PDB file of C-alpha atoms in Angstrom:
ATOM      1  CA  MET A   2      43.967 -49.063 -37.266  1.00 41.00           C
ATOM      2  CA  ILE A   3      42.178 -50.757 -40.390  1.00 43.00           C
ATOM      3  CA  ASN A   4      40.069 -53.570 -40.458  1.00 46.00           C
ATOM      4  CA  SER A   5      41.606 -56.031 -42.229  1.00 43.00           C
ATOM      5  CA  LYS A   6      38.103 -58.069 -42.147  1.00 46.00           C
ATOM      6  CA  GLU A   7      36.674 -54.828 -44.014  1.00 55.00           C
ATOM      7  CA  MET A   8      39.144 -54.349 -46.674  1.00 62.00           C
ATOM      8  CA  SER A   9      40.118 -55.288 -50.029  1.00 73.00           C
ATOM      9  CA  VAL A  10      43.179 -55.162 -51.979  1.00 78.00           C
ATOM     10  CA  ILE A  11      43.789 -53.033 -54.777  1.00 79.00           C
ATOM     11  CA  THR A  12      47.040 -52.553 -56.829  1.00 82.00           C
ATOM     12  CA  ALA A  13      47.712 -48.499 -58.190  1.00 82.00           C
ATOM     13  CA  ARG A  14      50.691 -47.221 -60.132  1.00 86.00           C
ATOM     14  CA  ILE A  15      52.328 -44.177 -58.188  1.00 85.00           C
ATOM     15  CA  SER A  16      55.086 -42.143 -59.080  1.00 87.00           C
ATOM     16  CA  TYR A  17      58.662 -43.071 -57.000  1.00 84.00           C
ATOM     17  CA  GLU A  18      58.383 -39.747 -55.422  1.00 83.00           C
ATOM     18  CA  LEU A  19      55.612 -40.346 -53.936  1.00 85.00           C
ATOM     19  CA  ASP A  20      56.016 -43.744 -52.842  1.00 86.00           C
ATOM     20  CA  GLU A  21      58.649 -42.594 -50.801  1.00 84.00           C
ATOM     21  CA  ALA A  22      57.239 -39.391 -49.392  1.00 82.00           C
ATOM     22  CA  ILE A  23      53.924 -41.942 -48.094  1.00 85.00           C
ATOM     23  CA  GLU A  24      57.753 -44.087 -46.745  1.00 84.00           C
ATOM     24  CA  ARG A  25      58.757 -41.142 -44.922  1.00 80.00           C
ATOM     25  CA  PHE A  26      55.167 -40.263 -43.528  1.00 76.00           C
ATOM     26  CA  ALA A  27      54.391 -43.303 -42.233  1.00 78.00           C
ATOM     27  CA  GLU A  28      57.748 -43.636 -40.273  1.00 76.00           C
ATOM     28  CA  GLN A  29      57.009 -40.150 -38.891  1.00 68.00           C
ATOM     29  CA  THR A  30      53.414 -41.070 -37.568  1.00 68.00           C
ATOM     30  CA  LYS A  31      54.393 -44.696 -36.637  1.00 68.00           C
ATOM     31  CA  SER A  32      51.486 -45.711 -39.486  1.00 75.00           C
ATOM     32  CA  THR A  33      51.755 -48.108 -42.271  1.00 84.00           C
ATOM     33  CA  LYS A  34      51.754 -46.769 -45.877  1.00 83.00           C
ATOM     34  CA  SER A  35      48.063 -48.779 -46.088  1.00 84.00           C
ATOM     35  CA  GLU A  36      46.591 -46.592 -43.299  1.00 79.00           C
ATOM     36  CA  ILE A  37      47.919 -43.441 -44.942  1.00 81.00           C
ATOM     37  CA  ILE A  38      46.606 -44.312 -47.791  1.00 84.00           C
ATOM     38  CA  ASN A  39      43.002 -45.541 -46.624  1.00 80.00           C
ATOM     39  CA  SER A  40      42.711 -42.386 -44.679  1.00 75.00           C
ATOM     40  CA  ALA A  41      43.999 -40.139 -47.438  1.00 78.00           C
ATOM     41  CA  LEU A  42      41.575 -41.414 -49.741  1.00 78.00           C
ATOM     42  CA  LYS A  43      38.282 -41.455 -47.482  1.00 69.00           C
ATOM     43  CA  LYS A  44      39.006 -37.846 -46.758  1.00 64.00           C
ATOM     44  CA  TYR A  45      39.034 -36.783 -50.302  1.00 65.00           C
ATOM     45  CA  LEU A  46      36.197 -38.737 -51.292  1.00 62.00           C
ATOM     46  CA  PHE A  47      34.259 -37.397 -48.744  1.00 54.00           C
ATOM     47  CA  GLU A  48      35.314 -33.689 -49.277  1.00 54.00           C
ATOM     48  CA  GLN A  49      34.324 -34.902 -53.115  1.00 51.00           C
ATOM     49  CA  SER A  50      31.332 -35.759 -52.579  1.00 45.00           C
ATOM     50  CA  GLY A  51      30.020 -33.150 -49.939  1.00 45.00           C
ATOM     51  CA  ILE A  52      29.237 -35.788 -47.440  1.00 42.00           C
ATOM     52  CA  LYS A  53      29.228 -34.220 -43.563  1.00 44.00           C
ATOM     53  CA  HIS A  54      29.356 -35.436 -40.562  1.00 42.00           C
ATOM     54  CA  SER A  55      26.471 -37.037 -38.863  1.00 42.00           C
ATOM     55  CA  PRO A  56      26.896 -37.786 -35.128  1.00 41.00           C
ATOM     56  CA  ASN A  57      24.051 -40.930 -36.043  1.00 44.00           C
ATOM     57  CA  HIS A  58      26.664 -42.344 -38.551  1.00 42.00           C
ATOM     58  CA  GLU A  59      29.307 -44.479 -36.725  1.00 44.00           C
ATOM     59  CA  ASP A  60      32.094 -45.067 -39.368  1.00 42.00           C
ATOM     60  CA  ASN A  61      31.816 -41.242 -40.052  1.00 43.00           C
ATOM     61  CA  PHE A  62      31.899 -40.464 -36.363  1.00 45.00           C
ATOM     62  CA  ASN A  63      34.773 -42.998 -35.749  1.00 45.00           C
ATOM     63  CA  ASP A  64      36.868 -41.812 -38.660  1.00 44.00           C
ATOM     64  CA  ILE A  65      36.638 -38.646 -38.105  1.00 51.00           C
ATOM     65  CA  ASP A  66      39.222 -37.813 -35.069  1.00 66.00           C
ATOM     66  CA  TRP A  67      38.184 -34.643 -33.922  1.00 70.00           C
ATOM     67  CA  ALA A  68      38.975 -36.039 -30.170  1.00 71.00           C
ATOM     68  CA  ASN A  69      42.860 -35.925 -30.179  1.00 75.00           C
ATOM     69  CA  PHE A  70      45.612 -33.064 -30.032  1.00 75.00           C
ATOM     70  CA  LYS A  71      46.723 -32.026 -34.009  1.00 78.00           C
ATOM     71  CA  PRO A  72      49.954 -33.521 -34.910  1.00 78.00           C
ATOM     72  CA  ILE A  73      52.525 -31.178 -36.823  1.00 81.00           C
ATOM     73  CA  TYR A  74      53.356 -32.598 -40.119  1.00 79.00           C
ATOM     74  CA  THR A  75      54.030 -29.960 -42.072  1.00 86.00           C
ATOM     75  CA  LEU A  76      53.458 -26.034 -42.220  1.00 90.00           C
ATOM     76  CA  SER A  77      53.414 -23.897 -45.322  1.00 90.00           C
ATOM     77  CA  ASP A  78      56.175 -21.345 -46.250  1.00 93.00           C
ATOM     78  CA  ASP A  79      53.906 -18.509 -45.942  1.00 94.00           C
ATOM     79  CA  ALA A  80      52.920 -19.568 -42.686  1.00 92.00           C
ATOM     80  CA  ARG A  81      56.462 -20.289 -41.436  1.00 94.00           C
ATOM     81  CA  ARG A  82      57.348 -16.756 -42.765  1.00 96.00           C
ATOM     82  CA  ILE A  83      54.745 -15.170 -40.322  1.00 96.00           C
ATOM     83  CA  LEU A  84      55.520 -17.024 -37.391  1.00 95.00           C
ATOM     84  CA  ILE A  85      59.199 -16.653 -38.119  1.00 96.00           C
ATOM     85  CA  LEU A  86      58.832 -13.164 -37.711  1.00 96.00           C
ATOM     86  CA  LEU A  87      56.433 -13.786 -34.823  1.00 95.00           C
ATOM     87  CA  GLU A  88      59.426 -15.235 -33.017  1.00 95.00           C
ATOM     88  CA  GLN A  89      61.954 -13.269 -33.955  1.00 96.00           C
ATOM     89  CA  ILE A  90      59.873  -9.982 -32.441  1.00 96.00           C
ATOM     90  CA  ALA A  91      58.960 -12.451 -29.257  1.00 95.00           C
ATOM     91  CA  ALA A  92      62.883 -13.084 -29.163  1.00 95.00           C
ATOM     92  CA  ASN A  93      63.928  -9.259 -29.518  1.00 95.00           C
ATOM     93  CA  THR A  94      61.655  -8.157 -26.385  1.00 95.00           C
ATOM     94  CA  ALA A  95      62.127 -10.694 -24.244  1.00 93.00           C
ATOM     95  CA  SER A  96      62.896  -9.955 -20.758  1.00 91.00           C
ATOM     96  CA  ASP A  97      64.538 -12.965 -19.715  1.00 91.00           C
ATOM     97  CA  GLU A  98      66.888 -14.758 -21.273  1.00 94.00           C
ATOM     98  CA  ASP A  99      65.563 -18.311 -21.164  1.00 93.00           C
ATOM     99  CA  ASP A 100      62.770 -16.809 -23.091  1.00 93.00           C
ATOM    100  CA  GLN A 101      64.855 -15.790 -25.196  1.00 95.00           C
ATOM    101  CA  LYS A 102      66.289 -18.833 -25.727  1.00 95.00           C
ATOM    102  CA  GLN A 103      63.604 -20.270 -26.470  1.00 93.00           C
ATOM    103  CA  HIS A 104      62.026 -18.211 -29.619  1.00 95.00           C
ATOM    104  CA  THR A 105      65.364 -17.747 -31.151  1.00 96.00           C
ATOM    105  CA  PHE A 106      65.124 -22.051 -30.515  1.00 95.00           C
ATOM    106  CA  ALA A 107      62.286 -21.671 -32.298  1.00 94.00           C
ATOM    107  CA  SER A 108      62.912 -18.777 -35.203  1.00 95.00           C
ATOM    108  CA  GLU A 109      65.734 -20.944 -36.505  1.00 96.00           C
ATOM    109  CA  ALA A 110      63.641 -24.679 -36.582  1.00 95.00           C
ATOM    110  CA  LEU A 111      61.146 -22.666 -38.669  1.00 96.00           C
ATOM    111  CA  VAL A 112      63.809 -20.832 -41.072  1.00 96.00           C
ATOM    112  CA  LYS A 113      65.622 -24.561 -41.543  1.00 96.00           C
ATOM    113  CA  GLY A 114      62.365 -25.987 -41.931  1.00 95.00           C
ATOM    114  CA  TYR A 115      63.222 -29.024 -39.057  1.00 94.00           C
ATOM    115  CA  SER A 116      59.485 -30.580 -38.679  1.00 91.00           C
ATOM    116  CA  SER A 117      60.295 -32.568 -36.400  1.00 88.00           C
ATOM    117  CA  GLU A 118      60.744 -29.375 -34.149  1.00 91.00           C
ATOM    118  CA  TYR A 119      57.188 -27.618 -34.674  1.00 90.00           C
ATOM    119  CA  GLU A 120      55.043 -29.396 -31.996  1.00 85.00           C
ATOM    120  CA  GLU A 121      58.144 -27.947 -29.838  1.00 86.00           C
ATOM    121  CA  VAL A 122      58.431 -24.775 -30.476  1.00 86.00           C
ATOM    122  CA  LEU A 123      54.222 -24.059 -31.310  1.00 87.00           C
ATOM    123  CA  PRO A 124      51.184 -24.386 -29.484  1.00 82.00           C
ATOM    124  CA  GLY A 125      49.157 -27.890 -29.707  1.00 80.00           C
ATOM    125  CA  ILE A 126      45.613 -27.282 -30.631  1.00 84.00           C
ATOM    126  CA  PHE A 127      42.631 -30.039 -30.856  1.00 85.00           C
ATOM    127  CA  PRO A 128      41.031 -30.299 -34.359  1.00 84.00           C
ATOM    128  CA  GLU A 129      37.646 -28.511 -34.664  1.00 86.00           C
ATOM    129  CA  VAL A 130      34.617 -30.299 -33.197  1.00 87.00           C
ATOM    130  CA  PRO A 131      31.990 -30.417 -35.485  1.00 87.00           C
ATOM    131  CA  ASN A 132      28.438 -28.356 -35.271  1.00 89.00           C
ATOM    132  CA  GLU A 133      26.923 -31.641 -35.122  1.00 89.00           C
ATOM    133  CA  ILE A 134      28.618 -33.247 -31.873  1.00 90.00           C
ATOM    134  CA  CYS A 135      28.456 -29.065 -30.462  1.00 93.00           C
ATOM    135  CA  ASP A 136      24.726 -29.717 -30.726  1.00 94.00           C
ATOM    136  CA  GLU A 137      24.729 -32.895 -29.685  1.00 94.00           C
ATOM    137  CA  ALA A 138      26.508 -32.199 -26.687  1.00 96.00           C
ATOM    138  CA  HIS A 139      23.333 -29.203 -26.174  1.00 96.00           C
ATOM    139  CA  ASP A 140      20.941 -31.478 -26.937  1.00 96.00           C
ATOM    140  CA  ILE A 141      21.585 -34.045 -24.066  1.00 97.00           C
ATOM    141  CA  MET A 142      21.781 -31.282 -21.656  1.00 97.00           C
ATOM    142  CA  SER A 143      18.506 -29.829 -22.786  1.00 96.00           C
ATOM    143  CA  MET A 144      17.035 -33.906 -22.234  1.00 97.00           C
ATOM    144  CA  PHE A 145      18.219 -33.880 -18.897  1.00 98.00           C
ATOM    145  CA  GLN A 146      17.472 -30.615 -17.718  1.00 97.00           C
ATOM    146  CA  ASP A 147      13.685 -31.640 -19.145  1.00 96.00           C
ATOM    147  CA  LEU A 148      14.187 -34.888 -17.254  1.00 97.00           C
ATOM    148  CA  LEU A 149      14.742 -32.876 -13.858  1.00 97.00           C
ATOM    149  CA  THR A 150      12.226 -30.609 -14.160  1.00 96.00           C
ATOM    150  CA  SER A 151       9.216 -32.939 -15.580  1.00 97.00           C
ATOM    151  CA  TYR A 152      10.509 -35.516 -12.066  1.00 97.00           C
ATOM    152  CA  ASN A 153      10.428 -31.967  -9.869  1.00 97.00           C
ATOM    153  CA  ASN A 154       6.799 -31.473 -11.645  1.00 97.00           C
ATOM    154  CA  LEU A 155       5.569 -35.283  -9.888  1.00 97.00           C
ATOM    155  CA  SER A 156       3.239 -35.768  -7.444  1.00 97.00           C
ATOM    156  CA  LYS A 157       4.580 -37.115  -4.578  1.00 95.00           C
ATOM    157  CA  ASP A 158       2.839 -40.583  -5.286  1.00 97.00           C
ATOM    158  CA  GLU A 159       4.526 -40.059  -8.269  1.00 97.00           C
ATOM    159  CA  LYS A 160       7.938 -39.728  -7.706  1.00 97.00           C
ATOM    160  CA  THR A 161       7.348 -42.738  -5.386  1.00 96.00           C
ATOM    161  CA  SER A 162       5.691 -44.592  -8.547  1.00 97.00           C
ATOM    162  CA  VAL A 163       9.052 -44.483 -10.630  1.00 97.00           C
ATOM    163  CA  PRO A 164      11.459 -47.313 -10.246  1.00 97.00           C
ATOM    164  CA  ASP A 165      14.584 -46.666  -8.726  1.00 97.00           C
ATOM    165  CA  MET A 166      16.566 -47.260 -12.225  1.00 96.00           C
ATOM    166  CA  ASN A 167      14.203 -44.926 -14.094  1.00 97.00           C
ATOM    167  CA  GLU A 168      14.965 -42.548 -11.399  1.00 97.00           C
ATOM    168  CA  HIS A 169      18.828 -43.171 -11.286  1.00 97.00           C
ATOM    169  CA  MET A 170      18.790 -42.280 -15.325  1.00 97.00           C
ATOM    170  CA  ILE A 171      17.081 -38.816 -15.077  1.00 97.00           C
ATOM    171  CA  HIS A 172      20.366 -37.813 -13.272  1.00 98.00           C
ATOM    172  CA  CYS A 173      23.042 -37.614 -16.490  1.00 98.00           C
ATOM    173  CA  GLN A 174      25.580 -40.332 -15.551  1.00 97.00           C
ATOM    174  CA  GLY A 175      28.750 -37.878 -16.672  1.00 97.00           C
ATOM    175  CA  PHE A 176      31.097 -39.353 -19.478  1.00 97.00           C
ATOM    176  CA  ASP A 177      34.036 -41.327 -20.188  1.00 96.00           C
ATOM    177  CA  PHE A 178      37.236 -39.787 -19.018  1.00 95.00           C
ATOM    178  CA  ASN A 179      38.750 -42.475 -20.717  1.00 93.00           C
ATOM    179  CA  ASP A 180      37.373 -42.614 -23.698  1.00 92.00           C
ATOM    180  CA  PRO A 181      38.995 -39.127 -25.761  1.00 89.00           C
ATOM    181  CA  SER A 182      35.669 -38.399 -27.761  1.00 89.00           C
ATOM    182  CA  GLU A 183      33.597 -38.345 -24.229  1.00 93.00           C
ATOM    183  CA  LEU A 184      36.287 -36.450 -22.866  1.00 93.00           C
ATOM    184  CA  ARG A 185      35.925 -34.108 -25.170  1.00 92.00           C
ATOM    185  CA  LEU A 186      32.087 -33.741 -25.423  1.00 94.00           C
ATOM    186  CA  PHE A 187      32.895 -33.223 -20.989  1.00 96.00           C
ATOM    187  CA  ASP A 188      35.536 -30.822 -21.912  1.00 95.00           C
ATOM    188  CA  PHE A 189      32.676 -28.529 -23.683  1.00 96.00           C
ATOM    189  CA  LEU A 190      30.229 -28.373 -21.453  1.00 97.00           C
ATOM    190  CA  ARG A 191      32.209 -28.176 -18.803  1.00 97.00           C
ATOM    191  CA  PHE A 192      33.660 -24.306 -20.954  1.00 96.00           C
ATOM    192  CA  MET A 193      29.776 -24.282 -21.413  1.00 96.00           C
ATOM    193  CA  ARG A 194      29.035 -23.884 -17.994  1.00 96.00           C
ATOM    194  CA  GLU A 195      31.590 -21.684 -16.913  1.00 95.00           C
ATOM    195  CA  LYS A 196      29.301 -19.500 -19.841  1.00 93.00           C
ATOM    196  CA  ASP A 197      26.455 -19.951 -17.630  1.00 94.00           C
ATOM    197  CA  ARG A 198      24.879 -22.432 -19.899  1.00 95.00           C
ATOM    198  CA  TRP A 199      23.291 -26.253 -18.852  1.00 95.00           C
ATOM    199  CA  SER A 200      24.246 -24.967 -15.161  1.00 96.00           C
ATOM    200  CA  ILE A 201      21.208 -27.403 -13.644  1.00 97.00           C
ATOM    201  CA  PRO A 202      22.256 -30.185 -15.523  1.00 97.00           C
ATOM    202  CA  TYR A 203      25.953 -29.886 -15.145  1.00 98.00           C
ATOM    203  CA  ASP A 204      25.317 -29.282 -11.493  1.00 98.00           C
ATOM    204  CA  ASP A 205      23.309 -32.578 -11.353  1.00 98.00           C
ATOM    205  CA  MET A 206      25.514 -34.373 -13.412  1.00 98.00           C
ATOM    206  CA  ILE A 207      28.882 -33.510 -11.551  1.00 98.00           C
ATOM    207  CA  GLU A 208      27.032 -34.425  -8.109  1.00 97.00           C
ATOM    208  CA  HIS A 209      25.770 -37.798  -9.375  1.00 96.00           C
ATOM    209  CA  SER A 210      29.086 -38.935 -10.960  1.00 96.00           C
ATOM    210  CA  ASP A 211      32.953 -38.798 -10.142  1.00 96.00           C
ATOM    211  CA  ARG A 212      33.235 -35.179 -10.843  1.00 96.00           C
ATOM    212  CA  GLY A 213      31.771 -35.362 -14.342  1.00 97.00           C
ATOM    213  CA  ASN A 214      33.622 -39.026 -15.139  1.00 97.00           C
ATOM    214  CA  SER A 215      31.100 -42.202 -15.706  1.00 97.00           C
ATOM    215  CA  HIS A 216      34.184 -44.422 -15.629  1.00 97.00           C
ATOM    216  CA  GLN A 217      32.505 -46.197 -18.446  1.00 96.00           C
ATOM    217  CA  ARG A 218      31.350 -45.145 -22.150  1.00 96.00           C
ATOM    218  CA  GLN A 219      27.870 -43.278 -21.974  1.00 96.00           C
ATOM    219  CA  LEU A 220      27.258 -41.741 -24.776  1.00 95.00           C
ATOM    220  CA  SER A 221      25.412 -44.855 -26.641  1.00 95.00           C
ATOM    221  CA  GLN A 222      23.164 -44.955 -23.781  1.00 96.00           C
ATOM    222  CA  TYR A 223      22.213 -40.863 -24.637  1.00 97.00           C
ATOM    223  CA  ARG A 224      21.954 -41.400 -27.921  1.00 96.00           C
ATOM    224  CA  ASN A 225      19.004 -43.584 -27.496  1.00 96.00           C
ATOM    225  CA  MET A 226      17.735 -41.265 -24.518  1.00 97.00           C
ATOM    226  CA  LEU A 227      17.704 -38.806 -27.186  1.00 96.00           C
ATOM    227  CA  LYS A 228      15.887 -40.877 -29.653  1.00 96.00           C
ATOM    228  CA  LYS A 229      12.695 -41.346 -27.339  1.00 96.00           C
ATOM    229  CA  HIS A 230      12.858 -37.972 -26.009  1.00 96.00           C
ATOM    230  CA  LYS A 231      12.351 -36.350 -29.264  1.00 94.00           C
ATOM    231  CA  PHE A 232      10.225 -38.391 -30.739  1.00 94.00           C
ATOM    232  CA  ILE A 233       7.969 -37.954 -27.557  1.00 95.00           C
ATOM    233  CA  ARG A 234       8.235 -34.187 -27.828  1.00 92.00           C
ATOM    234  CA  GLN A 235       7.488 -34.190 -31.328  1.00 90.00           C
ATOM    235  CA  HIS A 236       3.930 -35.657 -30.620  1.00 87.00           C
ATOM    236  CA  ILE A 237       3.563 -32.945 -27.110  1.00 85.00           C
ATOM    237  CA  LEU A 238       2.169 -29.647 -28.516  1.00 78.00           C
ATOM    238  CA  ASP A 239       2.978 -27.369 -25.920  1.00 80.00           C
ATOM    239  CA  TYR A 240       7.039 -27.587 -25.386  1.00 74.00           C
ATOM    240  CA  SER A 241       7.132 -25.867 -22.193  1.00 82.00           C
ATOM    241  CA  ALA A 242       4.881 -28.600 -20.480  1.00 91.00           C
ATOM    242  CA  SER A 243       6.439 -31.247 -18.042  1.00 95.00           C
ATOM    243  CA  LEU A 244       6.896 -34.717 -19.141  1.00 96.00           C
ATOM    244  CA  SER A 245       4.192 -37.369 -17.917  1.00 96.00           C
ATOM    245  CA  ARG A 246       5.667 -39.855 -15.007  1.00 97.00           C
ATOM    246  CA  ASP A 247       5.149 -42.649 -18.249  1.00 97.00           C
ATOM    247  CA  GLU A 248       7.258 -40.789 -20.249  1.00 97.00           C
ATOM    248  CA  ILE A 249      10.063 -39.911 -18.048  1.00 98.00           C
ATOM    249  CA  ILE A 250      10.236 -44.042 -17.177  1.00 98.00           C
ATOM    250  CA  GLN A 251      10.158 -44.508 -21.516  1.00 97.00           C
ATOM    251  CA  ILE A 252      13.369 -42.278 -22.111  1.00 98.00           C
ATOM    252  CA  THR A 253      14.837 -43.572 -18.729  1.00 98.00           C
ATOM    253  CA  ASN A 254      14.011 -46.843 -19.695  1.00 96.00           C
ATOM    254  CA  LEU A 255      17.670 -49.132 -20.532  1.00 85.00           C
TER     255      LEU A 255
END
């Protein structure tokens, strides 16, 4: 949604055909014409200026919708032709009558260009998660693995002297499943865990949360911890060295 407090009003001349196209698109997507124009201009300027997504840039992070399924508004003619051939092959080779009807329906919808039916006949896909976001997810797991390992390497007296709140924050608290962005981050980490990546911090997260669900947003907190963790690690010559008690407390202080 556009925040009217941050918007200015401009006047521009566009063709009647373009205005009608925007109107139809607005009705189809249940958006306003202003939202569509604002989004299109922002995307165009990002592409032309070479601005890349940065997880540290909150405006970019919120503007790029990589967390939700991509709706299918249109397909190129070449894409339709390829899909039509595939659907016709599938219909001709289907052993089940219902499958044959489904592929025939899909083929006809694509041939006749019934765009409102595309989402019924094509699999839904998510937009690509930017490399920066994937890297950030890896950094979060790396930080928690470092915290867990370093805490375990403390002496008994040092462990006892770590405040309860800091000890609590040594464990990843999961991600908010009600937030699409955080849910996708968790799903990416789950995918990585299936490939035997980050097993220690991931399994610890599952144990210290509701199966990974934090029920409240955590990403901002993790980012603040990451800044402190990276700053401390930059000043430790031997990266294999464990964090000290004081460094663990500094990173996990809220």
